[in-house]
């Protein structure tokens, strides 16, 4: 059964900020590798779309969700065009997906139900409810089973994420779920649409991105002190750890000059937020992912200038393959890194 959707506030409460200027895609960000335009595509069935994140589970299955609240899986070695098998239905909107270290099941951030646990045979159980979590987005799991996850906005549901970005207030936070006690604690708050999150190898900190401010942060644990590592030339989404101290960042769109010019004009932004979605500023159709180290230095970027696989929100390395998810596409994608 579908979960009731929270109604968003009608008006945003924008604040005046200095205008920013998007940097060009040059230097380490130059589009010299355009392999994302030649990715293998594995479709969702039955009109499904929006496989926001993708994960390879211990059984060698590529798992992703869709906007209809379903979780699907493909064999990791499936040829392009392979249709998936249904794993579970959350009744909400699955976003970030991680492996549960307890039994190899899944921990799922559901935008409308909070943090969920899905057993290997597809049984869904709530770990946190929608009453204590507003917009569960992306997660990372410590070796002791603690789940760190982003709660992107306490004002706007996923269906109105653009309003949160236009409001440009620190409405988000990072939470920690302790499975031993069942309690959820705040790690840090006052964040601008916090999105992707990943633990460092020694678990002393989180690598975190803010979509609204296009920043890469390091959040020290347990005190929650945040340090800005980089200002990115695109809006970031999910983050995944490779395991060697490097991290992939999915970047659904290069930054939009028209949006950043509006920052000093809160009343104009308030009016823009009331416009139909089709006439609001649109993300640019451009594929982009980046590999960074623990200091935020860019090691590698992959591009899709034609946007053949658009609005990349999830990225995960499995061997010499990179799996991609999207907020809008009707398929997951896979590219060879070698």
CSV table of C-alpha atoms in Angstrom, one decimal:
chain,number,residue,atom,x,y,z
A,1,UNK,CA,0.0,0.0,0.0
A,2,UNK,CA,1.3,3.4,-0.9
A,3,UNK,CA,2.5,5.7,2.0
A,4,UNK,CA,0.7,9.1,2.3
A,5,UNK,CA,2.8,11.9,1.0
A,6,UNK,CA,3.6,14.9,3.2
A,7,UNK,CA,2.2,18.2,1.7
A,8,UNK,CA,4.9,20.8,1.1
A,9,UNK,CA,4.6,24.4,2.3
A,10,UNK,CA,3.1,26.6,-0.4
A,11,UNK,CA,5.6,29.4,0.0
A,12,UNK,CA,9.4,29.1,0.3
A,13,UNK,CA,11.3,31.3,2.8
A,14,UNK,CA,14.3,32.3,0.8
A,15,UNK,CA,17.2,34.2,2.2
A,16,UNK,CA,19.4,36.7,0.4
A,17,UNK,CA,22.8,35.2,-0.5
A,18,UNK,CA,25.6,36.5,-2.7
A,19,UNK,CA,25.5,35.4,-6.3
A,20,UNK,CA,27.9,32.6,-7.3
A,21,UNK,CA,29.5,31.9,-10.7
A,22,UNK,CA,29.8,28.2,-11.9
A,23,UNK,CA,33.4,27.3,-12.7
A,24,UNK,CA,34.0,25.8,-16.2
A,25,UNK,CA,34.5,22.1,-16.8
A,26,UNK,CA,38.2,22.3,-17.4
A,27,UNK,CA,41.5,21.0,-15.8
A,28,UNK,CA,40.6,17.7,-14.1
A,29,UNK,CA,37.0,18.4,-15.0
A,30,UNK,CA,37.6,18.6,-18.7
A,31,UNK,CA,35.4,16.3,-20.8
A,32,UNK,CA,38.2,14.2,-22.2
A,33,UNK,CA,36.6,10.8,-21.4
A,34,UNK,CA,33.0,10.7,-22.7
A,35,UNK,CA,32.3,7.0,-22.1
A,36,UNK,CA,29.1,7.7,-20.2
A,37,UNK,CA,27.4,8.3,-23.6
A,38,UNK,CA,28.2,4.7,-24.5
A,39,UNK,CA,26.9,2.9,-21.4
A,40,UNK,CA,25.1,-0.5,-21.4
A,41,UNK,CA,21.5,0.1,-20.4
A,42,UNK,CA,19.4,-2.4,-18.4
A,43,UNK,CA,15.7,-1.3,-18.4
A,44,UNK,CA,13.1,-1.2,-15.7
A,45,UNK,CA,9.9,-3.0,-16.6
A,46,UNK,CA,6.2,-1.8,-16.6
A,47,UNK,CA,6.9,1.8,-17.2
A,48,UNK,CA,9.3,2.1,-14.2
A,49,UNK,CA,11.7,5.0,-14.0
A,50,UNK,CA,14.0,6.8,-11.5
A,51,UNK,CA,16.5,4.1,-10.4
A,52,UNK,CA,18.1,6.7,-8.1
A,53,UNK,CA,20.8,4.5,-6.6
A,54,UNK,CA,22.3,1.1,-7.5
A,55,UNK,CA,24.2,-1.4,-5.4
A,56,UNK,CA,25.9,-4.8,-6.0
A,57,UNK,CA,24.8,-7.1,-3.2
A,58,UNK,CA,26.7,-10.1,-1.7
A,59,UNK,CA,24.9,-12.4,-4.1
A,60,UNK,CA,26.3,-10.6,-7.1
A,61,UNK,CA,23.0,-8.8,-8.0
A,62,UNK,CA,22.7,-5.2,-9.1
A,63,UNK,CA,19.9,-3.8,-7.0
A,64,UNK,CA,18.0,-0.5,-7.7
A,65,UNK,CA,14.6,1.0,-6.9
A,66,UNK,CA,12.1,3.0,-8.9
A,67,UNK,CA,9.6,5.9,-8.4
A,68,UNK,CA,6.8,3.4,-8.0
A,69,UNK,CA,8.3,2.1,-4.7
A,70,UNK,CA,9.7,-1.2,-6.1
A,71,UNK,CA,13.2,-2.7,-5.7
A,72,UNK,CA,14.6,-4.7,-8.6
A,73,UNK,CA,17.7,-6.8,-9.3
A,74,UNK,CA,19.7,-7.9,-12.3
A,75,UNK,CA,22.7,-10.3,-12.4
A,76,UNK,CA,25.8,-8.1,-12.3
A,77,UNK,CA,27.0,-9.8,-15.5
A,78,UNK,CA,23.7,-9.4,-17.3
A,79,UNK,CA,24.0,-8.3,-20.9
A,80,UNK,CA,22.5,-4.9,-22.0
A,81,UNK,CA,18.7,-5.0,-22.3
A,82,UNK,CA,18.2,-7.6,-19.6
A,83,UNK,CA,15.0,-7.1,-17.6
A,84,UNK,CA,15.1,-7.4,-13.8
A,85,UNK,CA,13.4,-9.5,-11.2
A,86,UNK,CA,11.3,-7.9,-8.5
A,87,UNK,CA,12.8,-8.1,-5.0
A,88,UNK,CA,10.4,-6.1,-2.8
A,89,UNK,CA,8.0,-3.2,-2.7
A,90,UNK,CA,8.4,-0.5,-0.1
A,91,UNK,CA,5.2,1.5,-0.7
A,92,UNK,CA,7.2,4.7,-0.7
A,93,UNK,CA,10.2,5.9,-2.8
A,94,UNK,CA,13.5,4.1,-2.4
A,95,UNK,CA,16.6,6.2,-2.8
A,96,UNK,CA,20.0,5.2,-1.3
A,97,UNK,CA,20.7,1.5,-0.9
A,98,UNK,CA,23.4,-0.1,1.2
A,99,UNK,CA,24.3,-3.7,2.2
A,100,UNK,CA,23.3,-4.7,5.7
A,101,UNK,CA,26.4,-6.2,7.3
A,102,UNK,CA,24.3,-8.4,9.6
A,103,UNK,CA,22.9,-10.8,7.0
A,104,UNK,CA,23.7,-9.4,3.5
A,105,UNK,CA,20.2,-7.8,3.2
A,106,UNK,CA,19.6,-4.2,2.3
A,107,UNK,CA,19.3,-0.9,4.2
A,108,UNK,CA,17.2,1.5,2.1
A,109,UNK,CA,16.6,5.2,2.5
A,110,UNK,CA,13.0,5.7,1.6
A,111,UNK,CA,12.0,9.3,0.9
A,112,UNK,CA,8.6,8.8,2.5
A,113,UNK,CA,9.1,6.0,5.0
A,114,UNK,CA,12.5,6.7,6.5
A,115,UNK,CA,15.2,4.1,7.0
A,116,UNK,CA,14.1,0.6,6.0
A,117,UNK,CA,15.6,-2.9,6.3
A,118,UNK,CA,14.9,-5.4,3.5
A,119,UNK,CA,15.8,-9.0,4.1
A,120,UNK,CA,17.4,-11.1,1.2
A,121,UNK,CA,14.0,-12.6,0.5
A,122,UNK,CA,12.3,-9.2,0.2
A,123,UNK,CA,10.6,-8.6,3.6
A,124,UNK,CA,10.5,-4.9,4.4
A,125,UNK,CA,10.7,-3.5,7.9
A,126,UNK,CA,10.9,0.1,9.1
A,127,UNK,CA,13.9,1.0,11.3
A,128,UNK,CA,12.9,4.7,11.6
A,129,UNK,CA,9.5,6.2,10.9
A,130,UNK,CA,8.5,9.1,8.8
A,131,UNK,CA,7.7,11.0,12.0
A,132,UNK,CA,11.3,11.2,13.0
A,133,UNK,CA,12.9,11.4,9.5
A,134,UNK,CA,11.6,13.8,6.9
A,135,UNK,CA,13.5,12.9,3.7
A,136,UNK,CA,15.9,9.9,4.1
A,137,UNK,CA,18.3,10.1,1.1
A,138,UNK,CA,21.6,8.3,1.2
A,139,UNK,CA,23.4,6.1,3.8
A,140,UNK,CA,26.7,4.5,4.8
A,141,UNK,CA,27.1,1.6,7.3
A,142,UNK,CA,29.9,1.3,9.9
A,143,UNK,CA,31.4,-2.1,10.8
A,144,UNK,CA,29.5,-2.1,14.1
A,145,UNK,CA,26.2,-1.8,12.2
A,146,UNK,CA,25.6,1.9,12.9
A,147,UNK,CA,23.8,3.5,9.9
A,148,UNK,CA,24.7,7.1,9.1
A,149,UNK,CA,22.3,8.7,6.7
A,150,UNK,CA,21.2,12.0,5.3
A,151,UNK,CA,17.8,13.6,6.1
A,152,UNK,CA,17.9,16.1,3.3
A,153,UNK,CA,15.1,18.6,4.2
A,154,UNK,CA,12.8,19.1,7.1
A,155,UNK,CA,10.6,21.3,5.0
A,156,UNK,CA,10.1,19.8,1.6
A,157,UNK,CA,9.4,16.2,0.5
A,158,UNK,CA,11.2,14.6,-2.4
A,159,UNK,CA,8.5,15.6,-4.9
A,160,UNK,CA,9.4,19.3,-4.2
A,161,UNK,CA,13.1,19.1,-3.9
A,162,UNK,CA,13.6,22.1,-6.2
A,163,UNK,CA,11.8,24.3,-3.7
A,164,UNK,CA,14.3,23.4,-1.0
A,165,UNK,CA,17.2,24.4,-3.4
A,166,UNK,CA,15.5,27.7,-4.2
A,167,UNK,CA,14.8,28.4,-0.6
A,168,UNK,CA,18.6,27.9,0.1
A,169,UNK,CA,18.3,27.4,3.8
A,170,UNK,CA,20.1,24.8,6.0
A,171,UNK,CA,17.1,22.5,6.3
A,172,UNK,CA,19.1,19.2,6.4
A,173,UNK,CA,21.1,17.0,8.7
A,174,UNK,CA,23.0,13.8,9.1
A,175,UNK,CA,21.5,11.1,11.4
A,176,UNK,CA,22.9,7.9,13.0
A,177,UNK,CA,20.7,4.9,13.6
A,178,UNK,CA,22.1,2.6,16.3
A,179,UNK,CA,20.6,-0.9,15.7
A,180,UNK,CA,21.6,-2.1,19.2
A,181,UNK,CA,19.3,0.4,20.9
A,182,UNK,CA,17.0,1.3,18.0
A,183,UNK,CA,17.6,5.0,18.6
A,184,UNK,CA,18.3,7.7,16.0
A,185,UNK,CA,20.6,10.5,17.0
A,186,UNK,CA,21.6,13.7,15.2
A,187,UNK,CA,25.3,13.7,14.1
A,188,UNK,CA,25.2,17.3,12.6
A,189,UNK,CA,22.6,19.7,11.3
A,190,UNK,CA,22.4,23.0,9.5
A,191,UNK,CA,23.2,21.5,6.1
A,192,UNK,CA,22.1,22.7,2.7
A,193,UNK,CA,20.3,19.7,1.2
A,194,UNK,CA,22.8,17.1,2.4
A,195,UNK,CA,22.8,14.2,0.0
A,196,UNK,CA,25.5,11.5,-0.6
A,197,UNK,CA,27.5,10.2,2.3
A,198,UNK,CA,30.3,7.7,2.8
A,199,UNK,CA,32.5,6.6,5.7
A,200,UNK,CA,36.3,7.0,5.5
A,201,UNK,CA,38.2,3.7,5.7
A,202,UNK,CA,39.1,4.2,9.4
A,203,UNK,CA,35.5,5.4,10.1
A,204,UNK,CA,36.8,8.6,11.8
A,205,UNK,CA,34.8,10.8,9.4
A,206,UNK,CA,32.1,11.0,6.8
A,207,UNK,CA,32.5,12.3,3.2
A,208,UNK,CA,29.4,14.3,2.5
A,209,UNK,CA,28.0,16.5,-0.3
A,210,UNK,CA,25.5,19.3,-0.2
A,211,UNK,CA,23.4,19.6,-3.4
A,212,UNK,CA,22.3,23.2,-2.8
A,213,UNK,CA,25.8,24.6,-2.2
A,214,UNK,CA,27.6,22.2,-4.5
A,215,UNK,CA,30.1,21.4,-1.8
A,216,UNK,CA,32.1,18.4,-0.7
A,217,UNK,CA,32.5,18.2,3.1
A,218,UNK,CA,34.3,16.1,5.6
A,219,UNK,CA,32.3,15.5,8.9
A,220,UNK,CA,34.5,14.3,11.8
A,221,UNK,CA,33.0,11.7,14.1
A,222,UNK,CA,31.7,11.6,16.7
A,223,UNK,CA,31.7,15.4,17.2
A,224,UNK,CA,30.0,16.2,13.8
A,225,UNK,CA,32.4,19.1,12.9
A,226,UNK,CA,32.2,19.8,9.2
A,227,UNK,CA,35.0,21.0,7.0
A,228,UNK,CA,34.6,22.1,3.4
A,229,UNK,CA,37.0,20.2,1.1
A,230,UNK,CA,35.9,21.5,-2.4
A,231,UNK,CA,33.5,23.6,-4.3
A,232,UNK,CA,32.2,21.5,-7.2
A,233,UNK,CA,31.3,22.7,-10.7
A,234,UNK,CA,28.2,20.6,-10.7
A,235,UNK,CA,25.4,19.7,-8.3
A,236,UNK,CA,26.3,16.5,-6.4
A,237,UNK,CA,24.0,13.7,-5.4
A,238,UNK,CA,25.1,10.2,-4.1
A,239,UNK,CA,28.6,9.3,-2.9
A,240,UNK,CA,30.1,5.8,-2.7
A,241,UNK,CA,33.4,4.6,-1.2
A,242,UNK,CA,35.6,2.5,-3.4
A,243,UNK,CA,37.3,1.1,-0.3
A,244,UNK,CA,40.8,2.5,-0.9
A,245,UNK,CA,40.2,6.0,0.4
A,246,UNK,CA,38.7,7.2,-2.8
A,247,UNK,CA,35.1,8.0,-3.5
A,248,UNK,CA,32.8,8.3,-6.6
A,249,UNK,CA,30.4,11.3,-6.7
A,250,UNK,CA,27.4,11.3,-9.0
A,251,UNK,CA,26.7,14.8,-10.4
A,252,UNK,CA,23.2,15.0,-12.0
A,253,UNK,CA,23.8,18.4,-13.7
A,254,UNK,CA,26.5,21.0,-14.1
A,255,UNK,CA,25.6,24.2,-12.2
A,256,UNK,CA,23.1,26.6,-13.7
A,257,UNK,CA,24.2,30.2,-14.0
A,258,UNK,CA,20.5,31.3,-14.1
A,259,UNK,CA,19.8,29.8,-10.7
A,260,UNK,CA,23.0,31.1,-9.0
A,261,UNK,CA,22.2,34.7,-10.3
A,262,UNK,CA,18.9,34.5,-8.4
A,263,UNK,CA,20.6,34.1,-5.0
A,264,UNK,CA,20.6,37.8,-4.1
A,265,UNK,CA,16.9,38.1,-5.0
A,266,UNK,CA,14.7,36.1,-2.5
A,267,UNK,CA,11.4,37.5,-3.7
A,268,UNK,CA,12.1,36.5,-7.3
A,269,UNK,CA,13.1,33.0,-6.1
A,270,UNK,CA,9.8,32.9,-4.2
A,271,UNK,CA,7.9,33.6,-7.4
A,272,UNK,CA,10.0,31.1,-9.4
A,273,UNK,CA,9.1,28.4,-6.8
A,274,UNK,CA,5.4,28.9,-7.6
A,275,UNK,CA,5.8,28.4,-11.3
A,276,UNK,CA,4.8,25.0,-12.9
A,277,UNK,CA,7.8,22.6,-12.8
A,278,UNK,CA,8.0,22.6,-16.6
A,279,UNK,CA,8.9,26.3,-16.7
A,280,UNK,CA,11.2,26.4,-13.7
A,281,UNK,CA,15.0,26.2,-14.3
A,282,UNK,CA,15.8,22.6,-15.5
A,283,UNK,CA,18.9,20.5,-14.8
A,284,UNK,CA,21.2,20.4,-17.8
A,285,UNK,CA,21.1,17.1,-19.7
A,286,UNK,CA,24.7,16.0,-19.2
A,287,UNK,CA,26.2,12.9,-17.7
A,288,UNK,CA,29.0,13.4,-15.1
A,289,UNK,CA,30.7,11.4,-12.3
A,290,UNK,CA,33.9,12.1,-10.5
A,291,UNK,CA,36.5,10.1,-8.4
A,292,UNK,CA,38.0,12.1,-5.5
A,293,UNK,CA,40.4,11.3,-2.7
A,294,UNK,CA,39.9,12.0,1.0
A,295,UNK,CA,41.2,15.5,0.6
A,296,UNK,CA,38.7,16.3,-2.1
A,297,UNK,CA,41.2,16.2,-4.9
A,298,UNK,CA,39.8,15.2,-8.3
A,299,UNK,CA,41.5,12.0,-9.6
A,300,UNK,CA,39.2,11.2,-12.6
A,301,UNK,CA,36.0,12.4,-14.3
A,302,UNK,CA,33.8,10.6,-16.7
A,303,UNK,CA,31.4,12.5,-19.0
A,304,UNK,CA,28.4,12.1,-21.1
A,305,UNK,CA,28.1,15.4,-23.0
A,306,UNK,CA,25.1,14.3,-25.1
A,307,UNK,CA,23.2,13.2,-22.0
A,308,UNK,CA,22.5,9.7,-23.4
A,309,UNK,CA,22.1,8.6,-19.7
A,310,UNK,CA,20.7,11.7,-18.0
A,311,UNK,CA,20.6,13.1,-14.5
A,312,UNK,CA,23.0,10.6,-12.9
A,313,UNK,CA,22.3,10.4,-9.2
A,314,UNK,CA,23.9,7.1,-8.2
A,315,UNK,CA,27.3,5.7,-8.9
A,316,UNK,CA,28.9,2.4,-7.6
A,317,UNK,CA,32.2,0.7,-8.6
A,318,UNK,CA,32.2,-3.1,-8.8
A,319,UNK,CA,35.5,-4.5,-10.0
A,320,UNK,CA,36.3,-2.7,-13.3
A,321,UNK,CA,32.7,-1.7,-13.9
A,322,UNK,CA,30.8,1.4,-12.8
A,323,UNK,CA,27.1,1.1,-12.2
A,324,UNK,CA,24.9,4.3,-12.5
A,325,UNK,CA,21.5,5.3,-11.3
A,326,UNK,CA,19.3,8.2,-12.4
A,327,UNK,CA,16.5,10.2,-11.0
A,328,UNK,CA,14.7,10.3,-14.3
A,329,UNK,CA,15.9,7.5,-16.6
A,330,UNK,CA,13.9,4.3,-17.2
A,331,UNK,CA,17.0,2.0,-16.8
A,332,UNK,CA,20.2,1.6,-14.9
A,333,UNK,CA,23.5,1.9,-16.7
A,334,UNK,CA,26.9,0.2,-16.7
A,335,UNK,CA,30.2,1.3,-18.1
A,336,UNK,CA,33.6,-0.4,-18.3
A,337,UNK,CA,36.4,1.5,-16.4
A,338,UNK,CA,39.4,-0.3,-18.0
